[in-house]
Amino acid sequence: MTRHQTLVTGMLAAATLVLAAPRVGSGQTTAPTLGSLRTPPSPAFTVLGIEPSAVERPATPSDVAMSFVNKIRQGTFPKDYAFEASPYWLVSQPNLSWNSDATRNVAESVARTMSLSIATAETGTTVAPVTSLALGVRTLLSSGHMTASTQRALAALEQTLSQTGDVFLRMVGEAGLDALDKRLASGEITSADYEARKQELTAIVLESDEYREAMHRAEDVAAKREGFFFEVAAGFVWDFAEASWESRAFRQRGVWATPSYEFGAWSLVGVLRYLDEAGASDEDALDWGGRALYSTADYALSLEFVQRSPIEPADAVTRSHRFVGIAEYRVSRASWVIASFGKDRQKTGARETLIAQLGLAFSFSKKRYF
Amino acid sequence: MDGDVLVSDTNFYPVQPNTPIFFETRIGNGQVGGTALRLNGSSIPVNPTGPTKIGQDGQDLRRSVLQCITTVKDISPTTNHTSVEHEITGGLKAEVFPYAIQVKKDKGIARYFITYVLS
């Protein structure tokens, strides 16, 4: 999840809480959002229960090294640190063309979508300080295929970029490079002198109105994939009392599996979610279910079913399910009205299970669902 | 333009007398790009899916200048790396000229403006 998507999710929850009406029952949480069944984007942050304000997202291996070095300089064990990286994309991939990425086998999908997340946070008190460390991993075993419309758009973009190159070469030639070429070929000037003059001419052409106008035709293309997706993720948390390695204790783990199928306006999403806390805990649970979603640019309809079961008979979690219908309608470019109605699962210590909410959501992302 | 980057370079490629050469571009990192070519100031249609023939049968390409620009647009949400390989064959030996650069921000443009002096 990008930072702005995280922001949108937070705003969605806040807006729903504030504007919810009518509301029946007092023990309800917010209405399920469209992303509630998704695999967590950063498992380490999810199992640690934090949304870090700043996440290091290095682009190269040297960035990774600098990130760790900078943190280690601040102390032996960084106290607040969030890091996320996709190993495959840390280094250049000169042999990967967009055409060859249109479809992926399992190994290619795993390599190209795997991300690792690490987070540390202070989770204790002043009297009993505890530093928690979380590690997470997520990847797609299957990542669908590039849509035919995306492939057509990218092929057209290739052609446009070639045409802009023709414009550029013509203009730079007319600006004086053709004459300079002859002097270079005949040995009148050195390649160093040639390069210096060539770059001056290049700068002039790049700033010209004619070239800029040509580049306006090279519009952005948002590559879209569809078909079968299967995402898996896992996160693990350890506590370190008083920042001591010897006092480490395993606290929690979570595993998610999210198969989905996307075609046109339809999305079918399944979920298998396992949350387990070490030691005495009454919230260990296994969730399974799914969602069917139909979405257009202006509205969306969905049905969600999730069954929750205790891991062990001793767990306080009761076997229950949630079955909710959600309707969304766009009221402006970046705001949506959301109505949800259905049965929520039974919460520990609460009787009410009815969901009936009306909310307003703000989304500044081009992608409506994430 | 904002976020755009430029790679400019000049190389020498030895050709055989009275023999055409072949030029091919490979664009990596899952990015999208297009190439334009000019030989001695004249535009050459580029084959986007394979080698492009430079010169005609019997044409002597010595002392010619091949201008090439490959314009790459960052479409990948996962990386800002771009890379280009220019492969020239048909001369005294096949040669690959690899280049790479990162665009400064998402959806940026990387231009690889490479001059090949055919000697």
GROMACS .gro file of C-alpha atoms in nm:
model
  489
    1MET     CA    1   0.000   0.000   0.000
    2THR     CA    2   0.138   0.339  -0.090
    3ARG     CA    3   0.152   0.611   0.168
    4HIS     CA    4  -0.144   0.793   0.018
    5GLN     CA    5  -0.345   0.473   0.009
    6THR     CA    6  -0.276   0.428   0.378
    7LEU     CA    7  -0.396   0.783   0.429
    8VAL     CA    8  -0.711   0.713   0.230
    9THR     CA    9  -0.783   0.400   0.433
   10GLY     CA   10  -0.746   0.598   0.754
   11MET     CA   11  -0.970   0.875   0.627
   12LEU     CA   12  -1.227   0.620   0.516
   13ALA     CA   13  -1.243   0.465   0.861
   14ALA     CA   14  -1.256   0.804   1.032
   15ALA     CA   15  -1.524   0.940   0.802
   16THR     CA   16  -1.736   0.628   0.845
   17LEU     CA   17  -1.714   0.652   1.222
   18VAL     CA   18  -1.809   1.017   1.228
   19LEU     CA   19  -2.088   1.003   0.977
   20ALA     CA   20  -2.235   0.662   1.056
   21ALA     CA   21  -2.616   0.680   1.077
   22PRO     CA   22  -2.845   0.522   1.156
   23ARG     CA   23  -2.650   0.304   1.390
   24VAL     CA   24  -2.798   0.007   1.571
   25GLY     CA   25  -2.603  -0.140   1.857
   26SER     CA   26  -2.310   0.002   2.042
   27GLY     CA   27  -2.047  -0.265   2.009
   28GLN     CA   28  -1.982  -0.235   1.638
   29THR     CA   29  -1.661  -0.149   1.469
   30THR     CA   30  -1.646   0.044   1.143
   31ALA     CA   31  -1.820  -0.100   0.842
   32PRO     CA   32  -1.597  -0.335   0.646
   33THR     CA   33  -1.401  -0.148   0.387
   34LEU     CA   34  -1.340  -0.279   0.039
   35GLY     CA   35  -0.984  -0.359   0.128
   36SER     CA   36  -1.068  -0.554   0.443
   37LEU     CA   37  -1.015  -0.893   0.281
   38ARG     CA   38  -0.692  -0.802   0.112
   39THR     CA   39  -0.358  -0.936   0.219
   40PRO     CA   40  -0.189  -0.671   0.433
   41PRO     CA   41   0.045  -0.464   0.219
   42SER     CA   42   0.316  -0.467   0.483
   43PRO     CA   43   0.275  -0.775   0.705
   44ALA     CA   44   0.542  -0.663   0.950
   45PHE     CA   45   0.351  -0.343   1.025
   46THR     CA   46   0.019  -0.525   1.052
   47VAL     CA   47   0.127  -0.788   1.303
   48LEU     CA   48   0.307  -0.522   1.505
   49GLY     CA   49  -0.011  -0.315   1.505
   50ILE     CA   50   0.154   0.004   1.384
   51GLU     CA   51   0.122   0.231   1.084
   52PRO     CA   52   0.463   0.395   1.079
   53SER     CA   53   0.476   0.759   0.981
   54ALA     CA   54   0.791   0.708   0.776
   55VAL     CA   55   0.886   0.392   0.590
   56GLU     CA   56   1.228   0.351   0.430
   57ARG     CA   57   1.173   0.230   0.073
   58PRO     CA   58   1.518   0.197  -0.081
   59ALA     CA   59   1.561   0.177  -0.458
   60THR     CA   60   1.910   0.031  -0.473
   61PRO     CA   61   2.126  -0.202  -0.261
   62SER     CA   62   2.340   0.094  -0.157
   63ASP     CA   63   2.027   0.269  -0.029
   64VAL     CA   64   1.955  -0.041   0.181
   65ALA     CA   65   2.304  -0.038   0.329
   66MET     CA   66   2.285   0.335   0.406
   67SER     CA   67   1.947   0.292   0.570
   68PHE     CA   68   2.078   0.029   0.812
   69VAL     CA   69   2.404   0.211   0.876
   70ASN     CA   70   2.223   0.532   0.962
   71LYS     CA   71   1.995   0.355   1.208
   72ILE     CA   72   2.272   0.156   1.372
   73ARG     CA   73   2.466   0.479   1.428
   74GLN     CA   74   2.178   0.598   1.646
   75GLY     CA   75   2.220   0.308   1.886
   76THR     CA   76   2.273  -0.063   1.909
   77PHE     CA   77   1.907  -0.142   1.841
   78PRO     CA   78   1.692   0.100   1.641
   79LYS     CA   79   1.378   0.181   1.843
   80ASP     CA   80   1.146   0.313   1.575
   81TYR     CA   81   1.222   0.189   1.230
   82ALA     CA   82   1.012   0.081   0.934
   83PHE     CA   83   1.165  -0.064   0.621
   84GLU     CA   84   1.016  -0.222   0.313
   85ALA     CA   85   1.183  -0.336  -0.007
   86SER     CA   86   1.133  -0.559  -0.309
   87PRO     CA   87   1.467  -0.740  -0.358
   88TYR     CA   88   1.410  -0.808  -0.728
   89TRP     CA   89   1.368  -0.438  -0.806
   90LEU     CA   90   1.667  -0.320  -0.602
   91VAL     CA   91   1.891  -0.397  -0.897
   92SER     CA   92   1.848  -0.316  -1.264
   93GLN     CA   93   1.679  -0.585  -1.478
   94PRO     CA   94   1.811  -0.515  -1.828
   95ASN     CA   95   1.667  -0.836  -1.975
   96LEU     CA   96   1.309  -0.774  -1.865
   97SER     CA   97   1.101  -0.616  -2.141
   98TRP     CA   98   0.742  -0.515  -2.078
   99ASN     CA   99   0.630  -0.771  -2.338
  100SER     CA  100   0.797  -1.054  -2.149
  101ASP     CA  101   0.625  -0.939  -1.829
  102ALA     CA  102   0.278  -0.967  -1.985
  103THR     CA  103   0.253  -1.320  -1.846
  104ARG     CA  104   0.452  -1.475  -1.561
  105ASN     CA  105   0.516  -1.828  -1.441
  106VAL     CA  106   0.514  -1.898  -1.066
  107ALA     CA  107   0.886  -1.834  -1.015
  108GLU     CA  108   0.874  -1.507  -1.210
  109SER     CA  109   0.565  -1.393  -1.022
  110VAL     CA  110   0.719  -1.466  -0.682
  111ALA     CA  111   1.046  -1.292  -0.770
  112ARG     CA  112   0.885  -0.983  -0.920
  113THR     CA  113   0.625  -0.928  -0.648
  114MET     CA  114   0.801  -1.031  -0.328
  115SER     CA  115   0.851  -0.760  -0.070
  116LEU     CA  116   1.011  -0.776   0.271
  117SER     CA  117   0.915  -0.553   0.562
  118ILE     CA  118   1.086  -0.491   0.892
  119ALA     CA  119   0.960  -0.271   1.172
  120THR     CA  120   1.057  -0.192   1.527
  121ALA     CA  121   0.848  -0.001   1.779
  122GLU     CA  122   0.834   0.080   2.147
  123THR     CA  123   0.542  -0.126   2.280
  124GLY     CA  124   0.610  -0.122   2.655
  125THR     CA  125   0.579   0.146   2.922
  126THR     CA  126   0.823   0.386   3.081
  127VAL     CA  127   0.854   0.152   3.377
  128ALA     CA  128   0.878  -0.164   3.169
  129PRO     CA  129   1.017  -0.070   2.830
  130VAL     CA  130   0.976  -0.321   2.549
  131THR     CA  131   1.107  -0.294   2.198
  132SER     CA  132   0.922  -0.508   1.946
  133LEU     CA  133   1.066  -0.634   1.620
  134ALA     CA  134   0.846  -0.752   1.335
  135LEU     CA  135   0.943  -0.924   1.012
  136GLY     CA  136   0.706  -0.970   0.721
  137VAL     CA  137   0.702  -1.107   0.371
  138ARG     CA  138   0.443  -1.102   0.095
  139THR     CA  139   0.435  -1.221  -0.261
  140LEU     CA  140   0.203  -1.325  -0.542
  141LEU     CA  141   0.224  -1.689  -0.647
  142SER     CA  142   0.010  -1.596  -0.945
  143SER     CA  143  -0.024  -1.242  -1.075
  144GLY     CA  144  -0.263  -1.274  -1.367
  145HIS     CA  145  -0.173  -1.132  -1.705
  146MET     CA  146  -0.151  -0.790  -1.862
  147THR     CA  147  -0.485  -0.690  -2.013
  148ALA     CA  148  -0.515  -0.675  -2.392
  149SER     CA  149  -0.604  -0.305  -2.372
  150THR     CA  150  -0.290  -0.235  -2.168
  151GLN     CA  151  -0.075  -0.418  -2.423
  152ARG     CA  152  -0.230  -0.218  -2.706
  153ALA     CA  153  -0.174   0.106  -2.515
  154LEU     CA  154   0.191   0.020  -2.446
  155ALA     CA  155   0.252  -0.074  -2.811
  156ALA     CA  156   0.100   0.259  -2.914
  157LEU     CA  157   0.318   0.439  -2.660
  158GLU     CA  158   0.627   0.271  -2.807
  159GLN     CA  159   0.534   0.404  -3.149
  160THR     CA  160   0.471   0.753  -3.013
  161LEU     CA  161   0.808   0.756  -2.836
  162SER     CA  162   0.977   0.652  -3.162
  163GLN     CA  163   0.803   0.939  -3.339
  164THR     CA  164   0.917   1.187  -3.074
  165GLY     CA  165   1.267   1.053  -3.131
  166ASP     CA  166   1.234   1.128  -3.503
  167VAL     CA  167   1.130   1.484  -3.419
  168PHE     CA  168   1.421   1.518  -3.179
  169LEU     CA  169   1.683   1.390  -3.425
  170ARG     CA  170   1.551   1.611  -3.703
  171MET     CA  171   1.555   1.919  -3.481
  172VAL     CA  172   1.898   1.856  -3.333
  173GLY     CA  173   2.032   1.790  -3.683
  174GLU     CA  174   1.891   2.117  -3.811
  175ALA     CA  175   2.029   2.296  -3.507
  176GLY     CA  176   2.379   2.207  -3.618
  177LEU     CA  177   2.446   1.845  -3.532
  178ASP     CA  178   2.444   1.726  -3.896
  179ALA     CA  179   2.731   1.961  -3.973
  180LEU     CA  180   2.908   1.853  -3.658
  181ASP     CA  181   2.870   1.487  -3.759
  182LYS     CA  182   3.067   1.550  -4.077
  183ARG     CA  183   3.350   1.711  -3.884
  184LEU     CA  184   3.356   1.418  -3.641
  185ALA     CA  185   3.354   1.158  -3.920
  186SER     CA  186   3.640   1.333  -4.099
  187GLY     CA  187   3.842   1.362  -3.780
  188GLU     CA  188   3.836   1.742  -3.762
  189ILE     CA  189   3.717   1.736  -3.400
  190THR     CA  190   3.765   1.492  -3.117
  191SER     CA  191   3.479   1.287  -2.979
  192ALA     CA  192   3.508   1.480  -2.650
  193ASP     CA  193   3.461   1.816  -2.824
  194TYR     CA  194   3.180   1.664  -3.028
  195GLU     CA  195   3.003   1.540  -2.714
  196ALA     CA  196   3.026   1.877  -2.545
  197ARG     CA  197   2.871   2.058  -2.842
  198LYS     CA  198   2.615   1.779  -2.892
  199GLN     CA  199   2.490   1.817  -2.536
  200GLU     CA  200   2.452   2.192  -2.580
  201LEU     CA  201   2.237   2.137  -2.887
  202THR     CA  202   2.041   1.866  -2.706
  203ALA     CA  203   1.955   2.104  -2.423
  204ILE     CA  204   1.826   2.363  -2.671
  205VAL     CA  205   1.601   2.112  -2.850
  206LEU     CA  206   1.465   1.962  -2.526
  207GLU     CA  207   1.351   2.307  -2.417
  208SER     CA  208   1.188   2.391  -2.750
  209ASP     CA  209   0.812   2.425  -2.781
  210GLU     CA  210   0.798   2.195  -3.085
  211TYR     CA  211   0.964   1.908  -2.904
  212ARG     CA  212   0.761   1.960  -2.587
  213GLU     CA  213   0.445   1.952  -2.797
  214ALA     CA  214   0.555   1.622  -2.951
  215MET     CA  215   0.620   1.476  -2.604
  216HIS     CA  216   0.269   1.567  -2.490
  217ARG     CA  217   0.144   1.288  -2.715
  218ALA     CA  218   0.330   1.032  -2.503
  219GLU     CA  219   0.057   0.989  -2.245
  220ASP     CA  220   0.088   0.790  -1.925
  221VAL     CA  221  -0.028   0.431  -1.935
  222ALA     CA  222  -0.134   0.258  -1.614
  223ALA     CA  223  -0.049  -0.107  -1.671
  224LYS     CA  224  -0.341  -0.323  -1.558
  225ARG     CA  225  -0.342  -0.696  -1.500
  226GLU     CA  226  -0.637  -0.931  -1.476
  227GLY     CA  227  -0.704  -1.301  -1.433
  228PHE     CA  228  -0.611  -1.522  -1.139
  229PHE     CA  229  -0.409  -1.377  -0.853
  230PHE     CA  230  -0.291  -1.566  -0.548
  231GLU     CA  231  -0.122  -1.362  -0.281
  232VAL     CA  232   0.038  -1.496   0.035
  233ALA     CA  233   0.186  -1.308   0.327
  234ALA     CA  234   0.322  -1.375   0.672
  235GLY     CA  235   0.435  -1.163   0.965
  236PHE     CA  236   0.609  -1.242   1.293
  237VAL     CA  237   0.670  -1.034   1.608
  238TRP     CA  238   0.926  -1.066   1.884
  239ASP     CA  239   0.945  -0.857   2.204
  240PHE     CA  240   1.274  -0.747   2.358
  241ALA     CA  241   1.225  -0.633   2.718
  242GLU     CA  242   1.459  -0.344   2.806
  243ALA     CA  243   1.616  -0.374   2.459
  244SER     CA  244   1.797  -0.690   2.566
  245TRP     CA  245   1.864  -0.969   2.318
  246GLU     CA  246   1.864  -1.228   2.598
  247SER     CA  247   1.511  -1.130   2.701
  248ARG     CA  248   1.359  -1.184   2.357
  249ALA     CA  249   1.022  -1.357   2.343
  250PHE     CA  250   0.810  -1.455   2.046
  251ARG     CA  251   0.476  -1.273   2.060
  252GLN     CA  252   0.259  -1.314   1.749
  253ARG     CA  253   0.236  -1.446   1.396
  254GLY     CA  254  -0.009  -1.400   1.116
  255VAL     CA  255  -0.047  -1.578   0.783
  256TRP     CA  256  -0.269  -1.463   0.497
  257ALA     CA  257  -0.365  -1.630   0.170
  258THR     CA  258  -0.575  -1.431  -0.075
  259PRO     CA  259  -0.683  -1.587  -0.405
  260SER     CA  260  -0.872  -1.361  -0.638
  261TYR     CA  261  -0.996  -1.346  -0.994
  262GLU     CA  262  -1.040  -1.017  -1.175
  263PHE     CA  263  -1.211  -0.984  -1.511
  264GLY     CA  264  -1.356  -0.664  -1.647
  265ALA     CA  265  -1.568  -0.496  -1.383
  266TRP     CA  266  -1.584  -0.808  -1.164
  267SER     CA  267  -1.355  -0.913  -0.883
  268LEU     CA  268  -1.389  -1.229  -0.679
  269VAL     CA  269  -1.170  -1.235  -0.369
  270GLY     CA  270  -1.120  -1.518  -0.123
  271VAL     CA  271  -0.940  -1.499   0.209
  272LEU     CA  272  -0.776  -1.739   0.451
  273ARG     CA  273  -0.634  -1.563   0.755
  274TYR     CA  274  -0.461  -1.717   1.055
  275LEU     CA  275  -0.370  -1.505   1.356
  276ASP     CA  276  -0.196  -1.658   1.654
  277GLU     CA  277  -0.057  -1.500   1.968
  278ALA     CA  278   0.197  -1.684   2.178
  279GLY     CA  279   0.118  -1.737   2.547
  280ALA     CA  280  -0.219  -1.667   2.703
  281SER     CA  281  -0.447  -1.518   2.443
  282ASP     CA  282  -0.814  -1.539   2.367
  283GLU     CA  283  -0.810  -1.377   2.023
  284ASP     CA  284  -0.640  -1.649   1.817
  285ALA     CA  285  -0.860  -1.710   1.514
  286LEU     CA  286  -0.889  -1.858   1.171
  287ASP     CA  287  -1.088  -1.654   0.918
  288TRP     CA  288  -1.204  -1.770   0.579
  289GLY     CA  289  -1.445  -1.621   0.334
  290GLY     CA  290  -1.475  -1.417   0.021
  291ARG     CA  291  -1.612  -1.117  -0.156
  292ALA     CA  292  -1.776  -1.060  -0.491
  293LEU     CA  293  -1.735  -0.708  -0.622
  294TYR     CA  294  -1.878  -0.532  -0.925
  295SER     CA  295  -1.732  -0.188  -0.982
  296THR     CA  296  -1.756   0.085  -1.240
  297ALA     CA  297  -1.615   0.434  -1.245
  298ASP     CA  298  -1.928   0.566  -1.068
  299TYR     CA  299  -2.055   0.292  -0.841
  300ALA     CA  300  -1.969  -0.039  -0.682
  301LEU     CA  301  -2.167  -0.322  -0.531
  302SER     CA  302  -2.022  -0.600  -0.323
  303LEU     CA  303  -2.110  -0.889  -0.094
  304GLU     CA  304  -1.871  -1.014   0.170
  305PHE     CA  305  -1.883  -1.331   0.379
  306VAL     CA  306  -1.623  -1.414   0.645
  307GLN     CA  307  -1.638  -1.705   0.887
  308ARG     CA  308  -1.429  -1.680   1.206
  309SER     CA  309  -1.337  -1.988   1.408
  310PRO     CA  310  -1.127  -2.034   1.722
  311ILE     CA  311  -0.792  -2.207   1.677
  312GLU     CA  312  -0.833  -2.412   1.994
  313PRO     CA  313  -1.141  -2.493   2.203
  314ALA     CA  314  -0.998  -2.289   2.490
  315ASP     CA  315  -0.991  -1.968   2.287
  316ALA     CA  316  -1.254  -1.713   2.375
  317VAL     CA  317  -1.330  -1.640   2.010
  318THR     CA  318  -1.671  -1.776   1.922
  319ARG     CA  319  -1.753  -1.936   1.591
  320SER     CA  320  -1.943  -1.671   1.398
  321HIS     CA  321  -1.968  -1.515   1.058
  322ARG     CA  322  -2.009  -1.180   0.895
  323PHE     CA  323  -2.226  -1.130   0.588
  324VAL     CA  324  -2.241  -0.777   0.458
  325GLY     CA  325  -2.360  -0.602   0.145
  326ILE     CA  326  -2.193  -0.275   0.051
  327ALA     CA  327  -2.299  -0.016  -0.205
  328GLU     CA  328  -2.085   0.280  -0.304
  329TYR     CA  329  -2.171   0.573  -0.523
  330ARG     CA  330  -1.943   0.848  -0.644
  331VAL     CA  331  -2.073   1.192  -0.550
  332SER     CA  332  -1.773   1.387  -0.673
  333ARG     CA  333  -1.434   1.321  -0.828
  334ALA     CA  334  -1.277   1.216  -0.498
  335SER     CA  335  -1.565   1.137  -0.263
  336TRP     CA  336  -1.796   0.838  -0.235
  337VAL     CA  337  -2.107   0.763  -0.032
  338ILE     CA  338  -2.090   0.419   0.122
  339ALA     CA  339  -2.386   0.221   0.258
  340SER     CA  340  -2.343  -0.114   0.425
  341PHE     CA  341  -2.598  -0.351   0.572
  342GLY     CA  342  -2.571  -0.699   0.711
  343LYS     CA  343  -2.471  -0.919   0.999
  344ASP     CA  344  -2.140  -0.872   1.177
  345ARG     CA  345  -1.962  -1.154   1.355
  346GLN     CA  346  -2.013  -1.195   1.729
  347LYS     CA  347  -1.754  -0.993   1.920
  348THR     CA  348  -1.621  -1.110   2.255
  349GLY     CA  349  -1.845  -0.965   2.527
  350ALA     CA  350  -2.091  -0.802   2.288
  351ARG     CA  351  -2.439  -0.908   2.174
  352GLU     CA  352  -2.507  -0.678   1.882
  353THR     CA  353  -2.433  -0.809   1.535
  354LEU     CA  354  -2.624  -0.577   1.304
  355ILE     CA  355  -2.435  -0.358   1.061
  356ALA     CA  356  -2.630  -0.066   0.916
  357GLN     CA  357  -2.411   0.226   0.826
  358LEU     CA  358  -2.389   0.518   0.593
  359GLY     CA  359  -2.057   0.687   0.539
  360LEU     CA  360  -1.855   0.919   0.321
  361ALA     CA  361  -1.512   0.827   0.188
  362PHE     CA  362  -1.248   1.041   0.024
  363SER     CA  363  -1.007   0.886  -0.223
  364PHE     CA  364  -0.739   1.074  -0.409
  365SER     CA  365  -0.601   0.759  -0.567
  366LYS     CA  366  -0.658   0.689  -0.937
  367LYS     CA  367  -0.712   0.330  -0.839
  368ARG     CA  368  -1.041   0.295  -0.657
  369TYR     CA  369  -0.981  -0.044  -0.497
  370PHE     CA  370  -0.659  -0.165  -0.349
  371MET     CA  371   1.150   1.835  -1.828
  372ASP     CA  372   1.092   1.767  -1.462
  373GLY     CA  373   1.204   1.417  -1.366
  374ASP     CA  374   1.363   1.347  -1.703
  375VAL     CA  375   1.722   1.231  -1.744
  376LEU     CA  376   1.962   1.214  -2.037
  377VAL     CA  377   2.242   0.977  -2.130
  378SER     CA  378   2.464   1.105  -2.409
  379ASP     CA  379   2.758   0.916  -2.552
  380THR     CA  380   2.968   0.868  -2.866
  381ASN     CA  381   3.106   0.532  -2.979
  382PHE     CA  382   3.306   0.404  -3.273
  383TYR     CA  383   3.203   0.087  -3.456
  384PRO     CA  384   3.426  -0.068  -3.722
  385VAL     CA  385   3.231  -0.181  -4.029
  386GLN     CA  386   3.325  -0.395  -4.328
  387PRO     CA  387   3.364  -0.222  -4.665
  388ASN     CA  388   3.053  -0.213  -4.882
  389THR     CA  389   2.848  -0.408  -4.627
  390PRO     CA  390   2.538  -0.302  -4.433
  391ILE     CA  391   2.510  -0.345  -4.058
  392PHE     CA  392   2.219  -0.430  -3.832
  393PHE     CA  393   2.104  -0.237  -3.528
  394GLU     CA  394   1.876  -0.362  -3.249
  395THR     CA  395   1.750  -0.202  -2.927
  396ARG     CA  396   1.649  -0.387  -2.611
  397ILE     CA  397   1.471  -0.198  -2.332
  398GLY     CA  398   1.479  -0.355  -1.984
  399ASN     CA  399   1.323  -0.318  -1.641
  400GLY     CA  400   0.976  -0.369  -1.783
  401GLN     CA  401   0.974  -0.012  -1.915
  402VAL     CA  402   0.843   0.116  -2.246
  403GLY     CA  403   1.046   0.296  -2.507
  404GLY     CA  404   1.093   0.375  -2.872
  405THR     CA  405   1.398   0.428  -3.087
  406ALA     CA  406   1.466   0.664  -3.377
  407LEU     CA  407   1.766   0.647  -3.610
  408ARG     CA  408   1.931   0.880  -3.858
  409LEU     CA  409   2.221   0.789  -4.085
  410ASN     CA  410   2.416   1.087  -4.214
  411GLY     CA  411   2.117   1.311  -4.151
  412SER     CA  412   1.857   1.085  -4.314
  413SER     CA  413   1.585   0.914  -4.111
  414ILE     CA  414   1.574   0.534  -4.108
  415PRO     CA  415   1.252   0.338  -4.034
  416VAL     CA  416   1.311   0.129  -3.722
  417ASN     CA  417   1.196  -0.230  -3.680
  418PRO     CA  418   1.060  -0.228  -3.322
  419THR     CA  419   1.071  -0.606  -3.283
  420GLY     CA  420   1.411  -0.698  -3.425
  421PRO     CA  421   1.722  -0.582  -3.606
  422THR     CA  422   1.704  -0.282  -3.838
  423LYS     CA  423   1.919  -0.289  -4.150
  424ILE     CA  424   2.147   0.014  -4.173
  425GLY     CA  425   2.266   0.092  -4.526
  426GLN     CA  426   2.207  -0.090  -4.852
  427ASP     CA  427   2.386  -0.389  -5.001
  428GLY     CA  428   2.712  -0.263  -5.145
  429GLN     CA  429   2.695   0.070  -4.961
  430ASP     CA  430   3.017   0.172  -4.793
  431LEU     CA  431   2.932   0.292  -4.442
  432ARG     CA  432   3.282   0.399  -4.344
  433ARG     CA  433   3.293   0.760  -4.220
  434SER     CA  434   2.919   0.754  -4.167
  435VAL     CA  435   2.750   0.874  -3.849
  436LEU     CA  436   2.452   0.689  -3.706
  437GLN     CA  437   2.250   0.894  -3.461
  438CYS     CA  438   2.027   0.701  -3.223
  439ILE     CA  439   1.786   0.816  -2.959
  440THR     CA  440   1.595   0.569  -2.744
  441THR     CA  441   1.329   0.740  -2.536
  442VAL     CA  442   1.218   0.532  -2.235
  443LYS     CA  443   0.916   0.612  -2.024
  444ASP     CA  444   0.890   0.484  -1.668
  445ILE     CA  445   0.564   0.290  -1.644
  446SER     CA  446   0.665   0.059  -1.362
  447PRO     CA  447   0.524   0.127  -1.014
  448THR     CA  448   0.797  -0.092  -0.865
  449THR     CA  449   1.115   0.064  -1.001
  450ASN     CA  450   1.256   0.382  -1.150
  451HIS     CA  451   1.542   0.194  -1.313
  452THR     CA  452   1.564   0.212  -1.690
  453SER     CA  453   1.813   0.035  -1.914
  454VAL     CA  454   1.888   0.010  -2.281
  455GLU     CA  455   2.111  -0.216  -2.486
  456HIS     CA  456   2.209  -0.126  -2.840
  457GLU     CA  457   2.343  -0.422  -3.036
  458ILE     CA  458   2.522  -0.371  -3.365
  459THR     CA  459   2.609  -0.664  -3.588
  460GLY     CA  460   2.744  -0.703  -3.940
  461GLY     CA  461   3.068  -0.512  -3.879
  462LEU     CA  462   3.407  -0.653  -3.791
  463LYS     CA  463   3.248  -0.797  -3.476
  464ALA     CA  464   2.913  -0.784  -3.300
  465GLU     CA  465   2.903  -0.534  -3.016
  466VAL     CA  466   2.656  -0.457  -2.740
  467PHE     CA  467   2.647  -0.111  -2.585
  468PRO     CA  468   2.466  -0.124  -2.250
  469TYR     CA  469   2.336   0.186  -2.070
  470ALA     CA  470   2.129   0.238  -1.755
  471ILE     CA  471   1.996   0.529  -1.554
  472GLN     CA  472   1.721   0.597  -1.301
  473VAL     CA  473   1.453   0.853  -1.371
  474LYS     CA  474   1.419   1.111  -1.098
  475LYS     CA  475   1.053   1.043  -1.028
  476ASP     CA  476   0.769   0.811  -1.128
  477LYS     CA  477   0.658   0.833  -1.491
  478GLY     CA  478   0.976   1.020  -1.581
  479ILE     CA  479   1.154   0.997  -1.915
  480ALA     CA  480   1.504   0.867  -1.980
  481ARG     CA  481   1.663   0.962  -2.313
  482TYR     CA  482   1.960   0.768  -2.445
  483PHE     CA  483   2.113   0.983  -2.717
  484ILE     CA  484   2.400   0.780  -2.859
  485THR     CA  485   2.618   0.857  -3.159
  486TYR     CA  486   2.789   0.577  -3.348
  487VAL     CA  487   3.074   0.672  -3.576
  488LEU     CA  488   3.113   0.395  -3.833
  489SER     CA  489   3.480   0.356  -3.909
   0.00000   0.00000   0.00000
